[in-house]
XYZ file of N, CA and C in Angstrom:
477
model
N 1.109 29.739 -46.846
C 0.477 30.634 -45.902
C 0.088 29.874 -44.621
N -0.482 28.698 -44.805
C -0.880 27.883 -43.671
C 0.324 27.486 -42.841
N 1.423 27.221 -43.469
C 2.649 26.828 -42.767
C 3.146 27.965 -41.877
N 2.921 29.186 -42.288
C 3.358 30.333 -41.501
C 2.442 30.559 -40.290
N 1.167 30.283 -40.421
C 0.215 30.522 -39.344
C 0.219 29.413 -38.298
N 0.601 28.201 -38.653
C 0.597 27.067 -37.722
C 1.473 27.320 -36.496
N 2.717 27.803 -36.666
C 3.508 28.066 -35.463
C 2.905 29.163 -34.579
N 2.280 30.159 -35.186
C 1.665 31.230 -34.404
C 0.510 30.687 -33.568
N -0.262 29.774 -34.130
C -1.384 29.191 -33.397
C -0.877 28.389 -32.210
N 0.262 27.734 -32.374
C 0.835 26.957 -31.286
C 1.258 27.875 -30.150
N 1.869 29.003 -30.486
C 2.329 29.922 -29.439
C 1.178 30.626 -28.753
N 0.041 30.724 -29.407
C -1.099 31.403 -28.809
C -1.790 30.531 -27.750
N -1.516 29.248 -27.761
C -2.147 28.355 -26.795
C -1.515 28.539 -25.424
N -2.369 28.422 -24.393
C -1.889 28.576 -23.016
C -1.888 27.220 -22.322
N -0.812 26.969 -21.613
C -0.672 25.730 -20.857
C -0.432 26.087 -19.397
N -0.986 25.275 -18.525
C -0.793 25.505 -17.108
C -0.474 24.208 -16.393
N 0.053 24.340 -15.207
C 0.298 23.165 -14.367
C -0.086 23.517 -12.936
N -0.507 22.474 -12.202
C -1.002 22.673 -10.848
C -0.517 21.527 -9.963
N -0.233 21.853 -8.722
C 0.147 20.852 -7.729
C -1.100 20.565 -6.893
N -1.890 19.594 -7.338
C -3.160 19.328 -6.647
C -2.940 18.830 -5.223
N -1.839 18.128 -4.976
C -1.559 17.671 -3.613
C -1.430 18.868 -2.675
N -0.693 19.880 -3.108
C -0.524 21.079 -2.284
C -1.861 21.783 -2.083
N -2.669 21.825 -3.135
C -3.979 22.467 -3.039
C -4.858 21.714 -2.043
N -4.937 20.401 -2.206
C -5.786 19.577 -1.337
C -5.333 19.673 0.118
N -4.034 19.571 0.343
C -3.515 19.601 1.711
C -3.679 20.956 2.370
N -3.879 21.995 1.583
C -4.069 23.326 2.162
C -5.512 23.562 2.614
N -6.407 22.670 2.247
C -7.818 22.850 2.585
C -8.116 22.395 4.012
N -8.814 23.215 4.784
C -9.161 22.806 6.152
C -10.074 21.578 6.178
N -10.946 21.444 5.166
C -11.833 20.279 5.146
C -11.060 18.986 4.897
N -9.903 19.081 4.244
C -9.071 17.890 4.061
C -8.472 17.470 5.396
N -7.966 18.428 6.144
C -7.395 18.109 7.456
C -8.452 17.489 8.369
N -9.643 18.054 8.341
C -10.740 17.541 9.161
C -11.115 16.121 8.722
N -11.282 15.912 7.426
C -11.647 14.589 6.904
C -10.545 13.573 7.199
N -9.314 13.993 7.039
C -8.185 13.099 7.298
C -8.148 12.689 8.771
N -8.426 13.626 9.659
C -8.478 13.317 11.090
C -9.592 12.330 11.415
N -10.748 12.522 10.786
C -11.875 11.610 11.001
C -11.553 10.211 10.471
N -10.895 10.149 9.334
C -10.518 8.863 8.740
C -9.507 8.148 9.634
N -8.528 8.884 10.134
C -7.533 8.284 11.025
C -8.179 7.774 12.312
N -9.128 8.537 12.861
C -9.825 8.115 14.086
C -10.632 6.843 13.835
N -11.285 6.783 12.702
C -12.060 5.595 12.350
C -11.136 4.386 12.197
N -10.011 4.586 11.532
C -9.036 3.498 11.371
C -8.521 3.004 12.716
N -8.269 3.920 13.622
C -7.798 3.558 14.959
C -8.879 2.782 15.718
N -10.128 3.210 15.569
C -11.241 2.510 16.225
C -11.345 1.080 15.699
N -11.279 0.904 14.372
C -11.337 -0.439 13.790
C -10.165 -1.285 14.277
N -9.005 -0.678 14.344
C -7.807 -1.383 14.801
C -7.956 -1.843 16.250
N -8.470 -0.960 17.097
C -8.667 -1.298 18.513
C -9.709 -2.395 18.700
N -10.808 -2.303 17.942
C -11.847 -3.339 18.026
C -11.298 -4.698 17.611
N -10.531 -4.707 16.543
C -9.954 -5.961 16.051
C -8.948 -6.522 17.059
N -8.157 -5.655 17.631
C -7.162 -6.090 18.621
C -7.856 -6.696 19.841
N -8.946 -6.090 20.273
C -9.691 -6.617 21.421
C -10.226 -8.019 21.112
N -10.743 -8.213 19.913
C -11.246 -9.533 19.519
C -10.116 -10.553 19.454
N -8.980 -10.141 18.908
C -7.822 -11.042 18.821
C -7.300 -11.397 20.210
N -7.286 -10.424 21.102
C -6.832 -10.680 22.475
C -7.757 -11.667 23.174
N -9.058 -11.502 22.953
C -10.023 -12.420 23.557
C -9.831 -13.840 23.015
N -9.624 -13.959 21.717
C -9.361 -15.274 21.115
C -8.098 -15.879 21.708
N -7.062 -15.077 21.830
C -5.785 -15.551 22.395
C -5.990 -16.041 23.839
N -6.736 -15.280 24.621
C -7.000 -15.653 26.011
C -7.758 -16.977 26.082
N -8.793 -17.121 25.247
C -9.589 -18.354 25.250
C -8.767 -19.547 24.754
N -7.897 -19.324 23.777
C -7.058 -20.409 23.263
C -6.069 -20.870 24.328
N -5.506 -19.924 25.065
C -4.579 -20.278 26.147
C -5.301 -21.025 27.264
N -6.513 -20.577 27.575
C -7.315 -21.243 28.598
C -7.645 -22.676 28.155
N -7.969 -22.821 26.879
C -8.266 -24.154 26.338
C -7.041 -25.054 26.451
N -5.865 -24.523 26.033
C -4.632 -25.323 26.100
C -4.333 -25.758 27.532
N -4.615 -24.894 28.485
C -4.339 -25.185 29.886
C -5.294 -26.264 30.425
N -6.555 -26.225 30.004
C -7.574 -27.134 30.539
C -7.871 -28.326 29.626
N -7.223 -28.409 28.516
C -7.498 -29.438 27.518
C -7.373 -30.857 28.092
N -6.376 -31.072 28.903
C -6.125 -32.416 29.428
C -7.228 -32.893 30.376
N -7.963 -31.962 30.959
C -9.028 -32.353 31.901
C -10.399 -32.435 31.223
N -10.461 -32.094 29.928
C -11.742 -32.100 29.214
C -11.984 -33.461 28.567
N -13.263 -33.815 28.463
C -13.577 -35.020 27.701
C -13.532 -34.681 26.205
N -13.591 -35.663 25.358
C -13.446 -35.477 23.909
C -14.533 -34.567 23.336
N -15.747 -34.707 23.808
C -16.854 -33.881 23.320
C -16.625 -32.409 23.668
N -16.218 -32.149 24.884
C -15.957 -30.770 25.323
C -14.783 -30.176 24.538
N -13.769 -30.995 24.264
C -12.626 -30.519 23.469
C -13.089 -30.114 22.071
N -13.891 -30.951 21.445
C -14.386 -30.658 20.098
C -15.253 -29.397 20.094
N -16.100 -29.253 21.076
C -16.957 -28.060 21.171
C -16.115 -26.797 21.335
N -15.110 -26.892 22.204
C -14.247 -25.734 22.449
C -13.435 -25.393 21.205
N -12.886 -26.396 20.540
C -12.119 -26.161 19.311
C -13.010 -25.550 18.231
N -14.251 -26.055 18.106
C -15.187 -25.498 17.125
C -15.516 -24.042 17.468
N -15.682 -23.782 18.756
C -15.964 -22.422 19.202
C -14.795 -21.486 18.884
N -13.583 -21.957 19.133
C -12.382 -21.151 18.834
C -12.256 -20.921 17.325
N -12.530 -21.956 16.542
C -12.447 -21.827 15.086
C -13.500 -20.829 14.583
N -14.694 -20.903 15.149
C -15.762 -19.974 14.771
C -15.377 -18.537 15.136
N -14.793 -18.380 16.292
C -14.357 -17.054 16.731
C -13.267 -16.513 15.793
N -12.344 -17.373 15.402
C -11.270 -16.983 14.479
C -11.876 -16.542 13.141
N -12.850 -17.297 12.652
C -13.514 -16.959 11.379
C -14.223 -15.610 11.488
N -14.896 -15.387 12.618
C -15.579 -14.095 12.822
C -14.577 -12.937 12.819
N -13.421 -13.159 13.418
C -12.393 -12.111 13.448
C -11.898 -11.821 12.033
N -11.710 -12.863 11.236
C -11.282 -12.667 9.845
C -12.341 -11.890 9.062
N -13.595 -12.249 9.273
C -14.685 -11.541 8.601
C -14.772 -10.091 9.076
N -14.573 -9.884 10.373
C -14.598 -8.538 10.937
C -13.477 -7.693 10.308
N -12.313 -8.271 10.157
C -11.184 -7.542 9.564
C -11.499 -7.149 8.118
N -12.066 -8.092 7.364
C -12.422 -7.802 5.969
C -13.508 -6.731 5.890
N -14.506 -6.835 6.755
C -15.591 -5.847 6.763
C -15.069 -4.470 7.174
N -14.199 -4.450 8.179
C -13.597 -3.182 8.606
C -12.838 -2.526 7.459
N -12.108 -3.328 6.706
C -11.330 -2.798 5.573
C -12.272 -2.179 4.538
N -13.360 -2.877 4.223
C -14.334 -2.351 3.259
C -14.985 -1.067 3.781
N -15.388 -1.093 5.041
C -16.027 0.085 5.634
C -15.067 1.275 5.678
N -13.809 0.992 5.977
C -12.799 2.047 6.041
C -12.596 2.679 4.661
N -12.475 1.844 3.637
C -12.284 2.360 2.276
C -13.492 3.173 1.815
N -14.695 2.711 2.158
C -15.900 3.452 1.785
C -15.951 4.793 2.512
N -15.642 4.791 3.797
C -15.642 6.041 4.562
C -14.602 7.012 4.004
N -13.451 6.463 3.650
C -12.380 7.291 3.077
C -12.863 7.925 1.775
N -13.479 7.135 0.918
C -13.971 7.661 -0.347
C -15.097 8.673 -0.125
N -16.010 8.366 0.787
C -17.135 9.269 1.064
C -16.660 10.627 1.585
N -15.609 10.625 2.380
C -15.120 11.875 2.968
C -14.219 12.662 2.008
N -13.448 11.954 1.177
C -12.481 12.646 0.321
C -13.023 13.002 -1.065
N -13.965 12.225 -1.578
C -14.463 12.476 -2.938
C -15.026 13.889 -3.115
N -15.821 14.406 -2.176
C -16.315 15.783 -2.356
C -15.175 16.813 -2.422
N -14.109 16.566 -1.693
C -12.960 17.477 -1.712
C -12.286 17.423 -3.078
N -12.073 16.212 -3.596
C -11.443 16.052 -4.918
C -12.312 16.690 -6.003
N -13.618 16.523 -5.885
C -14.544 17.112 -6.865
C -14.463 18.636 -6.816
N -14.422 19.173 -5.631
C -14.346 20.630 -5.460
C -13.052 21.185 -6.066
N -11.938 20.498 -5.845
C -10.659 20.943 -6.400
C -10.697 20.862 -7.927
N -11.260 19.787 -8.445
C -11.358 19.646 -9.905
C -12.206 20.778 -10.495
N -13.304 21.112 -9.829
C -14.156 22.207 -10.304
C -13.400 23.533 -10.289
N -12.591 23.745 -9.276
C -11.797 24.981 -9.197
C -10.763 25.026 -10.319
N -10.127 23.892 -10.602
C -9.140 23.833 -11.693
C -9.828 24.131 -13.022
N -10.997 23.528 -13.223
C -11.746 23.780 -14.462
C -12.148 25.249 -14.581
N -12.566 25.856 -13.475
C -12.961 27.270 -13.498
C -11.778 28.165 -13.852
N -10.618 27.875 -13.259
C -9.412 28.653 -13.566
C -9.018 28.436 -15.023
N -9.116 27.188 -15.484
C -8.776 26.882 -16.875
C -9.660 27.618 -17.851
N -10.953 27.621 -17.588
C -11.886 28.325 -18.492
C -11.677 29.825 -18.433
N -11.543 30.362 -17.226
C -11.372 31.813 -17.070
C -10.058 32.288 -17.678
N -9.025 31.457 -17.573
C -7.719 31.849 -18.094
C -7.479 31.466 -19.543
N -8.410 30.737 -20.131
C -8.266 30.337 -21.525
C -7.161 29.301 -21.739
N -6.976 28.413 -20.787
C -5.934 27.389 -20.900
C -6.406 26.245 -21.791
N -5.483 25.733 -22.607
C -5.767 24.579 -23.446
C -5.592 23.308 -22.629
N -4.517 23.251 -21.857
C -4.236 22.098 -20.997
C -3.775 22.585 -19.629
N -4.199 21.862 -18.615
C -3.662 22.058 -17.276
C -3.198 20.683 -16.820
N -1.921 20.577 -16.513
C -1.322 19.285 -16.165
C -1.002 19.215 -14.682
N -0.997 18.012 -14.162
C -0.625 17.760 -12.770
C 0.894 17.755 -12.674
N 1.430 18.521 -11.752
C 2.877 18.632 -11.584
C 3.522 17.266 -11.335
N 2.903 16.446 -10.520
C 3.480 15.163 -10.147
C 3.540 14.140 -11.266
N 2.771 14.328 -12.326
C 2.760 13.336 -13.405
C 3.476 13.814 -14.660
N 4.043 14.996 -14.609
C 4.774 15.532 -15.757
C 6.269 15.446 -15.470
N 7.021 14.914 -16.416
C 8.455 14.752 -16.206
C 9.227 16.058 -16.340
N 8.741 16.954 -17.185
C 9.431 18.226 -17.387
C 8.392 19.310 -17.641
N 8.616 20.457 -17.042
C 7.746 21.615 -17.262
C 8.622 22.803 -17.631
N 8.365 23.370 -18.775
C 9.055 24.581 -19.202
C 8.247 25.753 -18.651
N 8.768 26.395 -17.620
C 8.031 27.464 -16.942
C 7.767 28.681 -17.825
N 8.460 28.790 -18.931
C 8.181 29.918 -19.824
C 6.976 29.627 -20.712
N 6.652 28.349 -20.924
C 5.514 27.993 -21.766
C 4.308 27.494 -20.970
N 4.526 27.130 -19.720
C 3.448 26.619 -18.875
C 3.440 27.412 -17.575
N 2.283 27.899 -17.208
C 2.153 28.724 -16.014
C 1.692 27.868 -14.831
N 2.306 28.082 -13.673
C 1.877 27.409 -12.451
C 0.625 28.109 -11.938
N -0.488 27.404 -11.951
C -1.763 28.007 -11.552
C -2.216 27.537 -10.170
N -1.307 26.928 -9.411
C -1.664 26.414 -8.085
C -2.275 27.508 -7.215
N -1.666 28.673 -7.165
C -2.195 29.756 -6.326
C -3.543 30.259 -6.841
N -3.737 30.243 -8.156
C -5.022 30.657 -8.714
C -6.123 29.663 -8.327
N -5.786 28.373 -8.313
C -6.754 27.355 -7.919
C -7.111 27.532 -6.447
N -6.119 27.803 -5.610
C -6.390 28.040 -4.184
C -7.311 29.258 -4.017
N -7.063 30.306 -4.795
C -7.916 31.501 -4.731
C -9.338 31.167 -5.180
N -9.443 30.366 -6.243
C -10.765 29.977 -6.728
C -11.522 29.163 -5.680
N -10.811 28.298 -4.979
C -11.443 27.514 -3.917
C -11.943 28.398 -2.796
N -11.176 29.440 -2.487
C -11.594 30.372 -1.437
C -12.878 31.077 -1.844
N -13.040 31.361 -3.136
C -14.251 32.011 -3.619
C -15.439 31.061 -3.594
N -15.176 29.758 -3.715
C -16.245 28.754 -3.809
C -16.872 28.441 -2.459
N -16.268 28.854 -1.365
C -16.780 28.513 -0.032
C -18.107 29.101 0.254
C-alpha cells in the first residue's frame, strides 16, 4: 500500500524556478543603486589617478634636478617619493574596501527584498522547492513552474 502512495506523494509536490537576475535587474532601485556604485567607483578611480599623476610629475622633476641636488636633498626627496607611493598604495587598498562595502550596503537590501518575495510566492503557492534558473542544468517545464513573473508581481505589492 505504501509503495502505491509514494509515487502519488511525489507528483503532488510543486517545484518552481526563478530567474533572480532578471527580477533584480527589473527593479528601479537596482538601477539607481548600480548607478550610484558606478559613480563612486569612477570617483575613486579619478582620485587615485590624480595622486598617481602627481607622483609621476614629482618623480620626473626629481630625475631632472637630481644632478644639482646634494646627497641629503636627494635622500629627502627619494624618501618623500617613496612615502607618497606608499600612501597611494594604501589609498588604493582603502578605496577597494570602501567600494566593496558601499556595494554591499546598497545591494544587500535589494537581494533581501527579492528573497522575501520568492519566499512569499513559495509559501502562497505551496512550492516544495524553488530553484535558481542559472544554477540548474536542466528544468522540466512540465514539472517545474517558472515563477519569475509571480516574484515580480509580489515585489510590486511589497512597495
